[in-house]
PDB file of C-alpha atoms in Angstrom:
ATOM      1  CA  LEU A1207     -38.533  -5.143-165.457  1.00 96.00           C
ATOM      2  CA  GLY A1208     -38.269  -1.540-164.355  1.00 92.00           C
ATOM      3  CA  LEU A1209     -40.222   1.034-166.345  1.00 92.00           C
ATOM      4  CA  SER A1210     -39.895   4.798-166.289  1.00 89.00           C
ATOM      5  CA  GLY A1211     -40.851   7.685-168.529  1.00 87.00           C
ATOM      6  CA  PRO A1212     -42.262  11.192-168.497  1.00 84.00           C
ATOM      7  CA  PRO A1213     -45.860  11.891-167.471  1.00 80.00           C
ATOM      8  CA  GLY A1214     -48.188  11.025-170.345  1.00 82.00           C
ATOM      9  CA  ALA A1215     -45.822   8.493-171.942  1.00 87.00           C
ATOM     10  CA  GLY A1216     -48.399   5.771-171.311  1.00 89.00           C
ATOM     11  CA  LYS A1217     -46.571   3.752-168.659  1.00 90.00           C
ATOM     12  CA  SER A1218     -49.713   2.412-166.968  1.00 90.00           C
ATOM     13  CA  THR A1219     -51.446   1.683-170.277  1.00 91.00           C
ATOM     14  CA  PHE A1220     -48.335  -0.091-171.570  1.00 94.00           C
ATOM     15  CA  ILE A1221     -48.074  -2.142-168.369  1.00 94.00           C
ATOM     16  CA  GLU A1222     -51.734  -3.132-168.546  1.00 95.00           C
ATOM     17  CA  CYS A1223     -51.457  -4.299-172.182  1.00 96.00           C
ATOM     18  CA  PHE A1224     -48.117  -6.026-171.633  1.00 97.00           C
ATOM     19  CA  GLY A1225     -49.328  -7.575-168.381  1.00 97.00           C
ATOM     20  CA  LYS A1226     -52.488  -8.948-170.020  1.00 98.00           C
ATOM     21  CA  MET A1227     -50.389 -10.429-172.846  1.00 98.00           C
ATOM     22  CA  LEU A1228     -48.167 -12.134-170.257  1.00 98.00           C
ATOM     23  CA  THR A1229     -51.067 -13.541-168.207  1.00 98.00           C
ATOM     24  CA  GLU A1230     -52.661 -14.884-171.399  1.00 98.00           C
ATOM     25  CA  ARG A1231     -49.380 -16.768-171.906  1.00 98.00           C
ATOM     26  CA  LYS A1232     -49.770 -18.299-168.425  1.00 98.00           C
ATOM     27  CA  HIS A1233     -47.311 -16.027-166.590  1.00 98.00           C
ATOM     28  CA  LYS A1234     -48.033 -14.704-163.116  1.00 98.00           C
ATOM     29  CA  VAL A1235     -47.448 -10.941-163.186  1.00 98.00           C
ATOM     30  CA  SER A1236     -46.839  -8.582-160.302  1.00 97.00           C
ATOM     31  CA  VAL A1237     -46.916  -4.799-160.792  1.00 95.00           C
ATOM     32  CA  LEU A1238     -45.297  -2.533-158.223  1.00 92.00           C
ATOM     33  CA  ALA A1239     -46.497   0.967-159.114  1.00 88.00           C
ATOM     34  CA  VAL A1240     -44.724   3.811-157.317  1.00 84.00           C
ATOM     35  CA  ASP A1241     -46.505   7.157-156.936  1.00 76.00           C
ATOM     36  CA  PRO A1242     -45.031  10.426-155.696  1.00 66.00           C
ATOM     37  CA  SER A1243     -46.017  11.589-152.233  1.00 57.00           C
ATOM     38  CA  SER A1244     -47.083  15.104-151.384  1.00 55.00           C
ATOM     39  CA  SER A1245     -44.393  17.067-149.565  1.00 56.00           C
ATOM     40  CA  THR A1246     -47.204  18.931-147.789  1.00 53.00           C
ATOM     41  CA  SER A1247     -49.538  16.167-146.605  1.00 52.00           C
ATOM     42  CA  GLY A1248     -47.361  13.084-147.161  1.00 53.00           C
ATOM     43  CA  GLY A1249     -50.294  11.506-148.997  1.00 50.00           C
ATOM     44  CA  SER A1250     -50.351   9.937-152.433  1.00 47.00           C
ATOM     45  CA  LEU A1251     -53.101   9.346-154.992  1.00 53.00           C
ATOM     46  CA  LEU A1252     -52.008   5.758-155.739  1.00 54.00           C
ATOM     47  CA  GLY A1253     -53.912   6.085-158.997  1.00 57.00           C
ATOM     48  CA  ASP A1254     -51.942   3.696-161.209  1.00 61.00           C
ATOM     49  CA  LYS A1255     -54.059   0.700-160.187  1.00 61.00           C
ATOM     50  CA  THR A1256     -57.229   2.501-161.272  1.00 70.00           C
ATOM     51  CA  ARG A1257     -55.738   2.924-164.758  1.00 77.00           C
ATOM     52  CA  MET A1258     -55.108  -0.833-165.036  1.00 89.00           C
ATOM     53  CA  THR A1259     -58.696  -1.995-164.593  1.00 90.00           C
ATOM     54  CA  GLU A1260     -58.505  -5.147-166.728  1.00 94.00           C
ATOM     55  CA  LEU A1261     -55.187  -6.303-165.292  1.00 95.00           C
ATOM     56  CA  SER A1262     -56.367  -5.597-161.731  1.00 92.00           C
ATOM     57  CA  ARG A1263     -59.228  -8.089-162.260  1.00 94.00           C
ATOM     58  CA  ASP A1264     -56.923 -10.779-163.678  1.00 96.00           C
ATOM     59  CA  MET A1265     -56.421 -13.655-161.209  1.00 97.00           C
ATOM     60  CA  ASN A1266     -52.833 -14.123-162.444  1.00 98.00           C
ATOM     61  CA  ALA A1267     -51.883 -10.519-161.735  1.00 97.00           C
ATOM     62  CA  TYR A1268     -51.178  -8.550-158.595  1.00 95.00           C
ATOM     63  CA  ILE A1269     -50.939  -4.745-158.552  1.00 93.00           C
ATOM     64  CA  ARG A1270     -49.483  -2.943-155.571  1.00 89.00           C
ATOM     65  CA  PRO A1271     -49.414   0.865-155.632  1.00 84.00           C
ATOM     66  CA  SER A1272     -47.007   2.404-153.118  1.00 81.00           C
ATOM     67  CA  PRO A1273     -46.136   5.996-152.190  1.00 73.00           C
ATOM     68  CA  THR A1274     -42.522   7.189-152.300  1.00 69.00           C
ATOM     69  CA  SER A1275     -42.928   8.690-148.821  1.00 61.00           C
ATOM     70  CA  GLY A1276     -40.078  11.076-149.544  1.00 60.00           C
ATOM     71  CA  THR A1277     -37.662   8.489-150.966  1.00 59.00           C
ATOM     72  CA  LEU A1278     -35.708   9.763-153.957  1.00 56.00           C
ATOM     73  CA  GLY A1279     -34.749   7.751-157.043  1.00 56.00           C
ATOM     74  CA  GLY A1280     -38.241   6.996-158.367  1.00 64.00           C
ATOM     75  CA  VAL A1281     -38.940   4.017-156.086  1.00 69.00           C
ATOM     76  CA  THR A1282     -39.823   3.419-152.433  1.00 71.00           C
ATOM     77  CA  ARG A1283     -37.491   2.555-149.591  1.00 75.00           C
ATOM     78  CA  THR A1284     -38.750  -1.050-149.739  1.00 82.00           C
ATOM     79  CA  THR A1285     -39.133  -1.640-153.495  1.00 86.00           C
ATOM     80  CA  ASN A1286     -36.259  -4.118-153.623  1.00 89.00           C
ATOM     81  CA  GLU A1287     -37.766  -6.162-150.783  1.00 92.00           C
ATOM     82  CA  ALA A1288     -41.198  -6.023-152.457  1.00 92.00           C
ATOM     83  CA  ILE A1289     -39.661  -7.456-155.645  1.00 94.00           C
ATOM     84  CA  LEU A1290     -38.191 -10.346-153.658  1.00 96.00           C
ATOM     85  CA  LEU A1291     -41.529 -10.999-151.926  1.00 96.00           C
ATOM     86  CA  CYS A1292     -43.350 -11.096-155.273  1.00 96.00           C
ATOM     87  CA  GLU A1293     -40.795 -13.525-156.688  1.00 97.00           C
ATOM     88  CA  GLY A1294     -41.087 -15.652-153.542  1.00 97.00           C
ATOM     89  CA  GLY A1295     -44.870 -15.560-153.913  1.00 96.00           C
ATOM     90  CA  GLY A1296     -44.649 -17.254-157.306  1.00 97.00           C
ATOM     91  CA  TYR A1297     -44.827 -14.255-159.640  1.00 98.00           C
ATOM     92  CA  ASP A1298     -42.454 -14.998-162.516  1.00 97.00           C
ATOM     93  CA  VAL A1299     -42.660 -11.478-163.986  1.00 98.00           C
ATOM     94  CA  VAL A1300     -42.367  -8.381-161.789  1.00 97.00           C
ATOM     95  CA  LEU A1301     -42.951  -4.977-163.373  1.00 96.00           C
ATOM     96  CA  VAL A1302     -41.865  -1.898-161.398  1.00 93.00           C
ATOM     97  CA  GLU A1303     -43.337   1.401-162.566  1.00 89.00           C
ATOM     98  CA  THR A1304     -41.336   4.342-161.204  1.00 84.00           C
ATOM     99  CA  VAL A1305     -42.748   7.774-160.415  1.00 72.00           C
ATOM    100  CA  GLY A1306     -41.440   9.104-163.723  1.00 67.00           C
ATOM    101  CA  VAL A1307     -38.521  10.740-165.437  1.00 63.00           C
ATOM    102  CA  GLY A1308     -36.164  13.215-163.918  1.00 56.00           C
ATOM    103  CA  GLN A1309     -32.437  13.512-163.455  1.00 46.00           C
ATOM    104  CA  SER A1310     -32.141  10.702-160.938  1.00 52.00           C
ATOM    105  CA  GLU A1311     -35.256   8.513-161.131  1.00 58.00           C
ATOM    106  CA  PHE A1312     -33.382   5.388-162.123  1.00 63.00           C
ATOM    107  CA  ALA A1313     -32.604   3.678-158.796  1.00 74.00           C
ATOM    108  CA  VAL A1314     -34.780   0.821-160.061  1.00 79.00           C
ATOM    109  CA  ALA A1315     -32.141   0.000-162.721  1.00 82.00           C
ATOM    110  CA  ASP A1316     -30.022  -1.680-160.036  1.00 83.00           C
ATOM    111  CA  MET A1317     -32.988  -3.739-158.773  1.00 86.00           C
ATOM    112  CA  VAL A1318     -34.188  -5.302-162.034  1.00 92.00           C
ATOM    113  CA  ASP A1319     -32.930  -7.439-164.904  1.00 93.00           C
ATOM    114  CA  MET A1320     -33.954  -4.848-167.513  1.00 94.00           C
ATOM    115  CA  PHE A1321     -34.640  -1.120-167.233  1.00 92.00           C
ATOM    116  CA  ILE A1322     -37.002   0.269-169.886  1.00 93.00           C
ATOM    117  CA  LEU A1323     -37.471   3.964-170.644  1.00 91.00           C
ATOM    118  CA  LEU A1324     -40.870   4.705-172.246  1.00 91.00           C
ATOM    119  CA  LEU A1325     -41.111   7.869-174.314  1.00 90.00           C
ATOM    120  CA  PRO A1326     -43.944   9.510-176.253  1.00 89.00           C
ATOM    121  CA  PRO A1327     -43.142  10.287-179.912  1.00 87.00           C
ATOM    122  CA  ALA A1328     -43.892  14.006-179.898  1.00 71.00           C
ATOM    123  CA  GLY A1329     -43.109  16.030-176.842  1.00 61.00           C
ATOM    124  CA  GLY A1330     -40.828  18.755-178.145  1.00 54.00           C
ATOM    125  CA  ASP A1331     -37.065  18.523-177.862  1.00 51.00           C
ATOM    126  CA  GLU A1332     -36.953  15.044-176.367  1.00 51.00           C
ATOM    127  CA  LEU A1333     -33.182  14.670-176.169  1.00 52.00           C
ATOM    128  CA  GLN A1334     -32.909  17.907-174.198  1.00 50.00           C
ATOM    129  CA  GLY A1335     -35.898  17.090-171.999  1.00 48.00           C
ATOM    130  CA  ILE A1336     -34.631  13.722-170.765  1.00 57.00           C
ATOM    131  CA  LYS A1337     -31.548  13.738-168.577  1.00 61.00           C
ATOM    132  CA  ARG A1338     -28.412  11.906-169.676  1.00 66.00           C
ATOM    133  CA  GLY A1339     -28.223   9.820-166.490  1.00 71.00           C
ATOM    134  CA  ILE A1340     -31.468   7.985-167.118  1.00 79.00           C
ATOM    135  CA  ILE A1341     -30.610   7.383-170.784  1.00 81.00           C
ATOM    136  CA  GLU A1342     -27.280   5.862-169.777  1.00 82.00           C
ATOM    137  CA  MET A1343     -29.071   3.453-167.436  1.00 84.00           C
ATOM    138  CA  ALA A1344     -31.719   2.328-169.951  1.00 89.00           C
ATOM    139  CA  ASP A1345     -31.398  -1.181-171.376  1.00 92.00           C
ATOM    140  CA  MET A1346     -34.204  -0.417-173.792  1.00 93.00           C
ATOM    141  CA  VAL A1347     -35.982   2.714-174.985  1.00 92.00           C
ATOM    142  CA  VAL A1348     -39.569   2.166-176.117  1.00 94.00           C
ATOM    143  CA  ILE A1349     -41.218   4.845-178.235  1.00 94.00           C
ATOM    144  CA  ASN A1350     -44.842   4.468-177.190  1.00 91.00           C
ATOM    145  CA  LYS A1351     -48.028   5.751-178.904  1.00 89.00           C
ATOM    146  CA  ALA A1352     -46.406   5.293-182.338  1.00 89.00           C
ATOM    147  CA  ASP A1353     -49.583   5.104-184.414  1.00 90.00           C
ATOM    148  CA  GLY A1354     -51.814   7.325-186.553  1.00 91.00           C
ATOM    149  CA  ASP A1355     -50.427  10.841-186.976  1.00 92.00           C
ATOM    150  CA  LEU A1356     -47.584   9.986-184.585  1.00 92.00           C
ATOM    151  CA  VAL A1357     -45.882   7.368-186.805  1.00 94.00           C
ATOM    152  CA  VAL A1358     -43.547   9.888-188.478  1.00 94.00           C
ATOM    153  CA  PRO A1359     -42.575  11.687-185.225  1.00 92.00           C
ATOM    154  CA  ALA A1360     -42.046   8.264-183.602  1.00 93.00           C
ATOM    155  CA  ARG A1361     -39.621   7.200-186.351  1.00 93.00           C
ATOM    156  CA  ARG A1362     -37.792  10.523-186.012  1.00 92.00           C
ATOM    157  CA  ILE A1363     -37.398  10.254-182.242  1.00 90.00           C
ATOM    158  CA  GLN A1364     -36.338   6.613-182.616  1.00 92.00           C
ATOM    159  CA  ALA A1365     -33.559   7.662-185.016  1.00 92.00           C
ATOM    160  CA  GLU A1366     -32.481  10.459-182.635  1.00 89.00           C
ATOM    161  CA  TYR A1367     -32.206   8.068-179.695  1.00 88.00           C
ATOM    162  CA  ILE A1368     -30.370   5.431-181.715  1.00 90.00           C
ATOM    163  CA  SER A1369     -27.799   8.083-182.666  1.00 87.00           C
ATOM    164  CA  ALA A1370     -27.566   9.499-179.143  1.00 84.00           C
ATOM    165  CA  MET A1371     -27.129   6.092-177.515  1.00 84.00           C
ATOM    166  CA  LYS A1372     -24.147   5.309-179.748  1.00 84.00           C
ATOM    167  CA  LEU A1373     -22.298   8.114-177.958  1.00 81.00           C
ATOM    168  CA  LEU A1374     -22.897   6.690-174.485  1.00 78.00           C
ATOM    169  CA  ARG A1375     -20.707   4.186-172.690  1.00 75.00           C
ATOM    170  CA  ARG A1376     -22.425   0.815-172.452  1.00 76.00           C
ATOM    171  CA  ARG A1377     -23.108  -0.688-169.027  1.00 76.00           C
ATOM    172  CA  SER A1378     -22.747  -4.249-170.312  1.00 81.00           C
ATOM    173  CA  LYS A1379     -20.279  -5.992-172.578  1.00 84.00           C
ATOM    174  CA  VAL A1380     -22.956  -8.409-173.822  1.00 87.00           C
ATOM    175  CA  TRP A1381     -26.003  -6.174-174.274  1.00 87.00           C
ATOM    176  CA  ARG A1382     -26.361  -3.137-176.520  1.00 87.00           C
ATOM    177  CA  PRO A1383     -29.383  -1.028-175.528  1.00 89.00           C
ATOM    178  CA  LYS A1384     -32.216  -1.170-178.078  1.00 91.00           C
ATOM    179  CA  VAL A1385     -34.555   1.604-179.227  1.00 93.00           C
TER     180      VAL A1385
END
C-alpha cells in the first residue's frame, strides 16, 4: 500500500495504528517511510520512525526510513527494489509512506497494489489545495482525524471528494475509488 497526504494529515500515526492492527492479526508488516532531503546539506531528518514508537518495537514489523536524496515523485530511487526485498524477506504487507502531497508525488502509485491519499478534515479549500494528478491516481481517499469537533467537517470533505471523483476518469475497469 502506498500512502500520501499533506503534512499534518496523520500519515505516520495512521500507519502505526494500522500496522499494529495488522501485526495483531499475525501479519508481518514492513514500513518504508520516505523523507525529503535538504537541497542545501543533502541530509534528512528520517523522523517518521520516531513517530511510530510502538510499531518500531513490534517484532513482526520493520520500519525503514529513507531520504529522497533529490529523487522526485515522493519516493526514493530504490523504493521499488526495497518493496521487492521486503516481500522476499517474508513481509506480507508493505506500507510505503511518501514525502507528502504535491503536484507529482504519486510515483508510488505504479509500485503498489493500492494507493491511498490521507486527508485531514479541515484544512481550508481542500479541493483547490490538492492537485488533480494525485487525486486521479488515488485508489482510496481516507479522511483522517474525523472525530470530536471534526466530524462535521470530515463528512463535508468526504461528500466533496465523492462528488469530485465522479468527474475523473477511472484508472481501472473493476475498481471505483472509495472515499
